[in-house]
Structure formats: structure tokens, C-alpha cells
Short mmCIF file of C-alpha atoms in Angstrom, two decimals:
data_model
loop_
_atom_site.label_atom_id
_atom_site.label_comp_id
_atom_site.label_asym_id
_atom_site.label_seq_id
_atom_site.Cartn_x
_atom_site.Cartn_y
_atom_site.Cartn_z
CA ALA A 1 -0.18 -0.05 0.00
CA GLN A 2 1.43 3.39 -0.76
CA SER A 3 1.94 5.35 2.46
CA VAL A 4 3.87 8.58 3.57
CA THR A 5 5.68 8.89 7.35
CA GLN A 6 6.63 11.68 9.31
CA PRO A 7 8.34 9.88 11.65
CA ASP A 8 8.76 13.10 14.08
CA ILE A 9 5.42 14.92 15.37
CA HIS A 10 7.04 17.54 16.95
CA ILE A 11 10.92 18.90 16.56
CA THR A 12 12.25 21.90 18.65
CA VAL A 13 14.99 23.87 17.44
CA SER A 14 16.84 27.30 18.42
CA GLU A 15 16.69 30.37 16.30
CA GLY A 16 19.63 30.10 14.06
CA ALA A 17 20.24 26.32 14.28
CA SER A 18 19.99 24.12 11.43
CA LEU A 19 16.90 22.23 10.67
CA GLU A 20 15.76 18.64 8.99
CA LEU A 21 12.48 17.26 8.65
CA ARG A 22 12.22 13.78 8.00
CA CYS A 23 10.00 12.00 5.34
CA ASN A 24 9.67 8.41 4.25
CA TYR A 25 7.33 7.09 1.52
CA SER A 26 6.25 3.77 0.15
CA TYR A 27 5.20 3.97 -3.57
CA GLY A 28 5.53 1.91 -6.78
CA ALA A 29 7.22 3.86 -8.70
CA THR A 30 9.23 7.30 -8.49
CA PRO A 31 6.63 9.57 -7.42
CA TYR A 32 5.81 13.59 -7.31
CA LEU A 33 7.04 14.68 -4.05
CA PHE A 34 5.87 17.94 -2.09
CA TRP A 35 6.96 19.78 1.26
CA TYR A 36 3.90 22.21 2.29
CA VAL A 37 3.47 24.35 5.43
CA GLN A 38 0.92 25.72 7.47
CA SER A 39 1.13 28.36 9.82
CA PRO A 40 -1.42 28.84 12.45
CA GLY A 41 -5.03 29.45 11.45
CA GLN A 42 -3.65 29.70 7.85
CA GLY A 43 -3.68 27.52 4.47
CA LEU A 44 -1.29 25.30 3.15
CA GLN A 45 1.53 26.76 1.37
CA LEU A 46 3.98 25.02 -1.06
CA LEU A 47 7.17 25.13 -0.14
CA LEU A 48 9.04 23.11 -3.16
CA LYS A 49 8.29 19.84 -5.11
CA TYR A 50 10.16 17.36 -7.01
CA PHE A 51 9.16 15.30 -9.75
CA SER A 52 12.62 14.48 -12.02
CA GLY A 53 15.78 15.83 -12.61
CA ASP A 54 17.97 17.13 -10.11
CA THR A 55 17.14 15.51 -6.97
CA LEU A 56 18.16 18.53 -4.66
CA VAL A 57 15.60 21.20 -4.89
CA GLN A 58 15.35 24.50 -3.89
CA GLY A 59 12.23 26.54 -2.30
CA ILE A 60 10.67 29.32 -1.16
CA LYS A 61 11.93 30.80 2.43
CA GLY A 62 15.41 29.59 2.14
CA PHE A 63 14.27 25.75 2.21
CA GLU A 64 15.53 22.95 -0.04
CA ALA A 65 14.87 18.94 0.00
CA GLU A 66 16.56 15.90 -1.50
CA PHE A 67 15.16 13.02 -3.03
CA LYS A 68 17.04 9.78 -2.06
CA ARG A 69 15.46 6.95 -4.13
CA SER A 70 17.55 4.18 -2.24
CA GLN A 71 16.16 5.41 0.94
CA SER A 72 12.81 6.72 0.01
CA SER A 73 13.48 9.43 1.65
CA PHE A 74 12.60 13.42 1.16
CA ASN A 75 13.85 15.04 3.80
CA LEU A 76 13.42 18.91 4.13
CA ARG A 77 16.27 20.68 5.41
CA LYS A 78 17.15 24.52 6.36
CA PRO A 79 20.64 25.99 7.53
CA SER A 80 19.68 28.72 9.69
CA VAL A 81 16.13 28.47 11.03
CA HIS A 82 14.05 31.93 12.22
CA TRP A 83 11.34 32.63 14.55
CA SER A 84 9.01 32.79 11.86
CA ASP A 85 9.49 29.33 10.57
CA ALA A 86 7.38 28.22 13.61
CA ALA A 87 4.76 26.02 11.73
CA GLU A 88 3.74 22.56 10.91
CA TYR A 89 4.94 20.90 7.84
CA PHE A 90 3.71 18.34 5.57
CA CYS A 91 5.18 16.02 3.34
CA ALA A 92 2.94 14.52 0.49
CA VAL A 93 3.54 12.06 -2.18
CA GLY A 94 1.51 11.50 -5.35
CA ALA A 95 1.54 9.13 -8.59
CA ASN A 96 0.22 10.43 -12.37
CA SER A 97 -2.81 12.57 -12.57
CA GLY A 98 -5.83 10.39 -11.56
CA TYR A 99 -5.04 10.17 -7.76
CA ALA A 100 -5.01 12.75 -5.18
CA LEU A 101 -1.86 13.45 -3.20
CA ASN A 102 -1.54 11.02 0.00
CA PHE A 103 -0.27 13.31 2.99
CA GLY A 104 1.94 12.62 5.99
CA LYS A 105 0.37 13.41 9.46
CA GLY A 106 2.82 16.30 9.59
CA THR A 107 5.34 17.76 11.93
CA SER A 108 5.08 20.35 14.23
CA LEU A 109 8.08 22.88 14.36
CA LEU A 110 8.68 24.87 17.58
CA VAL A 111 11.64 28.02 17.17
CA THR A 112 12.97 28.68 20.91
CA PRO A 113 14.96 31.93 21.29
CA GLY B 1 -9.80 34.18 -8.96
CA ALA B 2 -6.34 34.70 -7.79
CA GLY B 3 -6.66 32.18 -5.35
CA VAL B 4 -8.67 29.14 -4.16
CA SER B 5 -11.81 30.67 -2.16
CA GLN B 6 -13.77 28.63 0.40
CA SER B 7 -16.93 29.65 1.97
CA PRO B 8 -18.17 30.34 4.94
CA SER B 9 -14.62 30.44 6.58
CA ASN B 10 -16.46 29.43 9.97
CA LYS B 11 -19.40 27.21 10.52
CA VAL B 12 -20.89 25.89 13.66
CA THR B 13 -24.18 23.83 13.24
CA GLU B 14 -26.39 21.54 15.31
CA LYS B 15 -25.99 17.79 15.52
CA GLY B 16 -28.50 16.64 12.88
CA LYS B 17 -28.55 19.31 10.70
CA ASP B 18 -27.26 19.43 6.87
CA VAL B 19 -24.03 21.98 5.87
CA GLU B 20 -22.87 22.93 2.49
CA LEU B 21 -19.29 23.94 1.88
CA ARG B 22 -18.16 25.63 -1.29
CA CYS B 23 -15.22 26.14 -2.73
CA ASP B 24 -14.24 28.27 -5.83
CA PRO B 25 -10.74 27.22 -7.47
CA ILE B 26 -8.55 29.29 -9.48
CA SER B 27 -9.88 29.51 -13.04
CA GLY B 28 -8.31 27.22 -15.60
CA HIS B 29 -7.52 24.83 -12.86
CA THR B 30 -9.28 21.28 -13.95
CA ALA B 31 -8.67 19.23 -10.76
CA LEU B 32 -10.31 19.99 -7.50
CA TYR B 33 -9.85 18.38 -4.39
CA TRP B 34 -11.34 18.40 -0.88
CA TYR B 35 -9.54 17.05 2.53
CA ARG B 36 -10.36 17.04 5.76
CA GLN B 37 -8.07 17.91 8.76
CA SER B 38 -9.02 17.10 12.21
CA LEU B 39 -7.56 18.45 15.67
CA GLY B 40 -3.71 17.34 15.43
CA GLN B 41 -4.36 15.23 12.42
CA GLY B 42 -2.99 14.69 8.80
CA LEU B 43 -4.77 15.54 5.80
CA GLU B 44 -7.48 13.08 5.10
CA PHE B 45 -8.61 12.56 1.37
CA LEU B 46 -12.21 13.11 0.61
CA ILE B 47 -13.19 13.41 -3.03
CA TYR B 48 -11.31 14.21 -6.21
CA PHE B 49 -13.02 16.12 -9.33
CA GLN B 50 -11.37 16.17 -12.75
CA GLY B 51 -13.88 18.59 -14.72
CA ASN B 52 -17.18 17.88 -13.13
CA SER B 53 -16.82 14.11 -12.85
CA ALA B 54 -15.39 12.35 -9.50
CA PRO B 55 -12.75 9.81 -10.62
CA ASP B 56 -11.86 9.17 -6.88
CA LYS B 57 -14.30 9.70 -4.06
CA SER B 58 -12.84 6.55 -1.87
CA GLY B 59 -12.32 8.77 0.95
CA LEU B 60 -15.93 10.09 1.91
CA PRO B 61 -16.29 8.58 5.27
CA SER B 62 -19.56 7.78 4.83
CA ASP B 63 -23.07 8.11 2.84
CA ARG B 64 -23.78 11.31 4.67
CA PHE B 65 -20.78 12.69 2.73
CA SER B 66 -21.73 14.08 -1.13
CA ALA B 67 -20.00 16.44 -3.43
CA GLU B 68 -20.49 17.87 -6.90
CA ARG B 69 -18.81 20.40 -9.34
CA THR B 70 -20.54 22.12 -11.81
CA GLY B 71 -19.38 24.32 -15.15
CA GLY B 72 -15.98 22.77 -14.30
CA SER B 73 -15.50 24.95 -11.37
CA VAL B 74 -17.48 25.36 -8.30
CA SER B 75 -17.42 22.58 -6.22
CA THR B 76 -19.86 22.25 -2.99
CA LEU B 77 -19.33 19.46 -0.37
CA THR B 78 -22.62 18.76 1.38
CA ILE B 79 -22.61 16.96 4.86
CA GLN B 80 -26.20 15.56 5.94
CA ARG B 81 -27.59 14.69 9.34
CA THR B 82 -24.34 16.30 10.85
CA GLN B 83 -22.40 14.30 13.73
CA GLN B 84 -19.89 15.55 16.49
CA GLU B 85 -17.08 13.60 14.84
CA ASP B 86 -17.73 15.54 11.63
CA SER B 87 -16.15 18.65 13.38
CA ALA B 88 -12.91 19.50 11.50
CA VAL B 89 -11.44 22.20 8.83
CA TYR B 90 -12.28 21.24 5.32
CA LEU B 91 -9.88 22.18 2.88
CA CYS B 92 -10.13 22.45 -0.90
CA ALA B 93 -7.53 22.33 -3.48
CA SER B 94 -7.11 22.97 -7.03
CA SER B 95 -4.22 22.25 -9.76
CA VAL B 96 -3.56 22.35 -13.24
CA ARG B 97 -1.14 18.92 -13.49
CA GLN B 98 -0.60 16.52 -10.69
CA GLU B 99 3.17 17.29 -10.67
CA TYR B 100 3.04 21.21 -10.26
CA GLY B 101 1.07 20.73 -6.47
CA TYR B 102 -2.05 22.10 -5.13
CA THR B 103 -3.08 25.33 -4.12
CA PHE B 104 -5.41 25.26 -1.19
CA GLY B 105 -8.19 27.37 0.34
CA SER B 106 -7.91 28.98 3.83
CA GLY B 107 -10.46 26.09 4.47
CA THR B 108 -14.16 26.13 6.56
CA ARG B 109 -13.76 25.30 10.40
CA LEU B 110 -16.63 23.42 10.79
CA THR B 111 -18.08 22.69 14.36
CA VAL B 112 -21.14 20.73 15.07
CA VAL B 113 -22.50 20.96 18.70
#
């Protein structure tokens, strides 16, 4: 069965520290991969996406993610976290059109001073 | 429009009443998706439209839930005889192609009392 796993429910980092949020998936073929961010009381905003080509993708707000086929992972990274990055982060996986994206349960990021 | 518009933004209803939630997607986006987000949970897929047809309605939790889309544009999600467990944020998204990702609306927060 197709699935998306975000192993960390909550993560706390200090402002200025680096960040890595994990995402693992189980899909039959190379999927389309996405990271979304949801700030409190807001809708979901697309941070970045991968569907082919260079496995390291750059997104908005200084985020990047790397697709690793051998590990079935698509981890999100940021070199230096800002207090405004505190939010819920969702990894999403999809296949060809015809099926909706499958979302992970999310990782809540807390940024401390 | 410039973004995905959902109405109402908040809805409080009594148990047993019917409710209608509306989604107005981005103009030209042929695909439309409904998800549900309960407190502390990820996004639960409900139904997907391509044009006016629904190739995948597998996520609708019961026959109390239905949805339609007209003119390849506006969609309405209807919940009949609402129950307390229906309380959640209902999110609508639209897209042109799966690999481009989705644009989400701000959601409708439904509270059943």
C-alpha cells in the first residue's frame, strides 16, 4: 500500500540552528514529492516540489529538500531557522494524475530564542 | 480568481443538521480536491474532481457526505445529518497538473454542537 511517514511529530530547534524534517514514502514508482507549510490559522503553502531531474530541489523561504531513491526519503532542510518558521510541515506524495496526493501526518516545528 | 476561495470560513451547526461547504478554485484549474483536517491529524483525502466528474471518491467517510462540481468550476461539499465527529477543517485545493502541486484554500472550520 502507498504511504507517507513523517517520523517526528514535534521538533524544537533554536533560532539560527539548522533544521532537517524527515519524510519517508512507500510507492511503486518514482513519485511526485512535495513539502507544504501551514502556519497557525492559515491554509497550506507549497514550499517545494520534485518530480524529475536534479534530486536536490530549492524552495521558497530558504528551504531545500533532497530526493534519495535508495532510502525512499525526501527530507526537508534549512541551514538557519528563523522564529517565523514555526509552523506545521507536511510531506505529500503522489503518482500520475488520477489520484490525489497522499499527505503525511505532519511535523510541528517550534523555534526557541 | 487569484486564489482558491472557500466559504464560509467558519460554520457552527447543530447535530443532525445539513451543511454545505463551497469551494471556488483558481480559474483554469481542472482538478479539484477536498481534504479534511481534524485536530492534531494530517490531511484526510475525501474526493477528487477532474472537470465535473469525480474519478476518486474513495475518501468520503459515509453516505452522509456528497460533493458535486458544476461548470468545471465551483464545488460544493454537503454533509447531511451532521455528527460531532464531523467537526474539522475542510480544505479545498485545485491544480492544473499533479506534478505542479496544489493550491489550497484557507478552509472551512466546521463545528458540530
